[in-house]
PDB file of C-alpha atoms in Angstrom:
ATOM      1  CA  MET F 865     145.963  94.392   4.084  1.00 52.00           C
ATOM      2  CA  ALA F 866     142.749  95.424   5.558  1.00 57.00           C
ATOM      3  CA  SER F 867     143.542  94.249   9.091  1.00 68.00           C
ATOM      4  CA  ALA F 868     146.957  96.320   9.206  1.00 68.00           C
ATOM      5  CA  SER F 869     144.938  99.690   8.098  1.00 70.00           C
ATOM      6  CA  ARG F 870     142.351  98.638  10.650  1.00 68.00           C
ATOM      7  CA  GLN F 871     144.772  98.258  13.467  1.00 69.00           C
ATOM      8  CA  ARG F 872     146.238 101.985  12.495  1.00 67.00           C
ATOM      9  CA  HIS F 873     143.014 103.589  12.408  1.00 62.00           C
ATOM     10  CA  LEU F 874     142.181 101.955  15.879  1.00 62.00           C
ATOM     11  CA  ALA F 875     145.580 102.861  17.203  1.00 61.00           C
ATOM     12  CA  ARG F 876     145.345 106.328  16.286  1.00 62.00           C
ATOM     13  CA  ARG F 877     141.639 106.478  17.973  1.00 61.00           C
ATOM     14  CA  ALA F 878     142.694 104.728  21.000  1.00 57.00           C
ATOM     15  CA  ALA F 879     145.434 107.090  21.238  1.00 58.00           C
ATOM     16  CA  PRO F 880     144.774 111.041  20.630  1.00 58.00           C
ATOM     17  CA  ALA F 881     147.816 113.533  19.878  1.00 63.00           C
ATOM     18  CA  ALA F 882     148.770 115.482  22.915  1.00 71.00           C
ATOM     19  CA  ASP F 883     148.296 118.879  20.940  1.00 77.00           C
ATOM     20  CA  ALA F 884     144.783 117.586  19.526  1.00 77.00           C
ATOM     21  CA  PRO F 885     141.754 119.919  20.434  1.00 79.00           C
ATOM     22  CA  VAL F 886     139.464 117.758  22.886  1.00 75.00           C
ATOM     23  CA  ALA F 887     136.338 117.619  21.400  1.00 78.00           C
ATOM     24  CA  ASP F 888     134.151 116.437  24.702  1.00 82.00           C
ATOM     25  CA  ILE F 889     132.356 119.413  27.048  1.00 83.00           C
ATOM     26  CA  ASN F 890     132.546 118.938  30.578  1.00 86.00           C
ATOM     27  CA  THR F 891     129.286 119.338  31.759  1.00 90.00           C
ATOM     28  CA  THR F 892     129.471 118.450  35.475  1.00 92.00           C
ATOM     29  CA  PRO F 893     130.404 122.379  36.783  1.00 92.00           C
ATOM     30  CA  LEU F 894     126.890 123.469  34.120  1.00 93.00           C
ATOM     31  CA  ILE F 895     125.254 121.014  36.177  1.00 95.00           C
ATOM     32  CA  ASP F 896     126.783 122.021  39.697  1.00 95.00           C
ATOM     33  CA  VAL F 897     126.079 125.803  39.052  1.00 96.00           C
ATOM     34  CA  MET F 898     122.293 124.979  37.955  1.00 96.00           C
ATOM     35  CA  LEU F 899     122.103 123.074  40.898  1.00 96.00           C
ATOM     36  CA  VAL F 900     123.268 125.379  43.018  1.00 96.00           C
ATOM     37  CA  LEU F 901     120.780 128.305  41.203  1.00 96.00           C
ATOM     38  CA  LEU F 902     118.064 125.664  41.923  1.00 96.00           C
ATOM     39  CA  ILE F 903     118.628 125.396  45.385  1.00 95.00           C
ATOM     40  CA  MET F 904     118.868 129.331  45.762  1.00 93.00           C
ATOM     41  CA  LEU F 905     115.321 129.797  43.725  1.00 91.00           C
ATOM     42  CA  ILE F 906     113.897 127.310  45.911  1.00 90.00           C
ATOM     43  CA  ILE F 907     115.192 128.768  49.222  1.00 88.00           C
ATOM     44  CA  THR F 908     114.178 132.315  48.364  1.00 84.00           C
ATOM     45  CA  ILE F 909     110.683 131.766  46.748  1.00 83.00           C
ATOM     46  CA  PRO F 910     108.757 131.209  49.888  1.00 78.00           C
ATOM     47  CA  ILE F 911     110.693 134.435  51.206  1.00 73.00           C
ATOM     48  CA  GLN F 912     109.539 136.449  48.821  1.00 68.00           C
ATOM     49  CA  LEU F 913     105.838 135.534  49.723  1.00 70.00           C
ATOM     50  CA  HIS F 914     105.715 136.924  52.752  1.00 73.00           C
ATOM     51  CA  SER F 915     104.183 140.091  53.414  1.00 74.00           C
ATOM     52  CA  VAL F 916     104.608 143.114  55.886  1.00 78.00           C
ATOM     53  CA  ASP F 917     101.585 145.047  56.180  1.00 82.00           C
ATOM     54  CA  LEU F 918     102.157 148.524  56.301  1.00 85.00           C
ATOM     55  CA  ASP F 919      99.539 151.776  56.762  1.00 88.00           C
ATOM     56  CA  MET F 920     100.691 154.164  54.218  1.00 86.00           C
ATOM     57  CA  PRO F 921      99.392 157.485  54.254  1.00 86.00           C
ATOM     58  CA  VAL F 922      96.495 157.677  51.566  1.00 89.00           C
ATOM     59  CA  GLY F 923      95.766 160.410  49.395  1.00 91.00           C
ATOM     60  CA  GLN F 924      97.608 163.999  48.115  1.00 90.00           C
ATOM     61  CA  PRO F 925     100.877 165.473  50.364  1.00 86.00           C
ATOM     62  CA  PRO F 926     100.462 168.947  51.310  1.00 87.00           C
ATOM     63  CA  PRO F 927     101.887 171.348  49.021  1.00 87.00           C
ATOM     64  CA  SER F 928     105.237 172.324  49.764  1.00 87.00           C
ATOM     65  CA  ASP F 929     106.020 176.616  50.945  1.00 90.00           C
ATOM     66  CA  ILE F 930     109.563 176.015  49.828  1.00 90.00           C
ATOM     67  CA  LYS F 931     110.097 177.299  46.092  1.00 89.00           C
ATOM     68  CA  PRO F 932     112.919 176.145  44.008  1.00 88.00           C
ATOM     69  CA  GLU F 933     115.614 178.373  43.429  1.00 90.00           C
ATOM     70  CA  VAL F 934     116.230 178.849  39.783  1.00 92.00           C
ATOM     71  CA  LEU F 935     119.796 179.003  38.626  1.00 93.00           C
ATOM     72  CA  ARG F 936     120.906 180.299  34.839  1.00 95.00           C
ATOM     73  CA  ILE F 937     123.943 179.533  32.970  1.00 94.00           C
ATOM     74  CA  ASP F 938     124.536 181.359  30.273  1.00 94.00           C
ATOM     75  CA  ILE F 939     127.477 181.228  27.668  1.00 93.00           C
ATOM     76  CA  ASP F 940     127.979 184.064  25.358  1.00 90.00           C
ATOM     77  CA  ALA F 941     129.692 184.058  22.013  1.00 91.00           C
ATOM     78  CA  LEU F 942     133.131 185.119  23.585  1.00 89.00           C
ATOM     79  CA  SER F 943     132.948 181.552  25.550  1.00 88.00           C
ATOM     80  CA  THR F 944     132.441 183.623  28.704  1.00 91.00           C
ATOM     81  CA  VAL F 945     130.107 181.542  31.475  1.00 93.00           C
ATOM     82  CA  LEU F 946     127.766 183.345  33.160  1.00 93.00           C
ATOM     83  CA  TRP F 947     126.533 181.974  36.193  1.00 94.00           C
ATOM     84  CA  ASN F 948     122.440 184.021  37.054  1.00 93.00           C
ATOM     85  CA  GLY F 949     124.098 186.904  34.617  1.00 90.00           C
ATOM     86  CA  GLU F 950     127.912 186.949  36.675  1.00 92.00           C
ATOM     87  CA  PRO F 951     130.603 185.988  35.008  1.00 92.00           C
ATOM     88  CA  VAL F 952     132.657 183.256  36.548  1.00 91.00           C
ATOM     89  CA  ALA F 953     136.451 182.983  36.613  1.00 84.00           C
ATOM     90  CA  PRO F 954     137.841 179.954  34.746  1.00 77.00           C
ATOM     91  CA  GLY F 955     139.665 177.664  36.421  1.00 66.00           C
TER      92      GLY F 955
END
């Protein structure tokens, strides 16, 4: 009797049902992606270590003579929009 139940157990274990979820994770794509990222890292690190010598200006830049334009936008209690004190046509 014990051998019959063992045979049924082994038969169920050997042939999983078609609708049963697969519990194994395929790690091959993960390993492929990690290897590609590793190769990209190995290739790009030496490029980042090279430097370019630039003669940058030192000190403060001269002050600008151009003054910025100041705009004033107001909305009154009647929801009228005013652009520098002038009403703006809706639309």
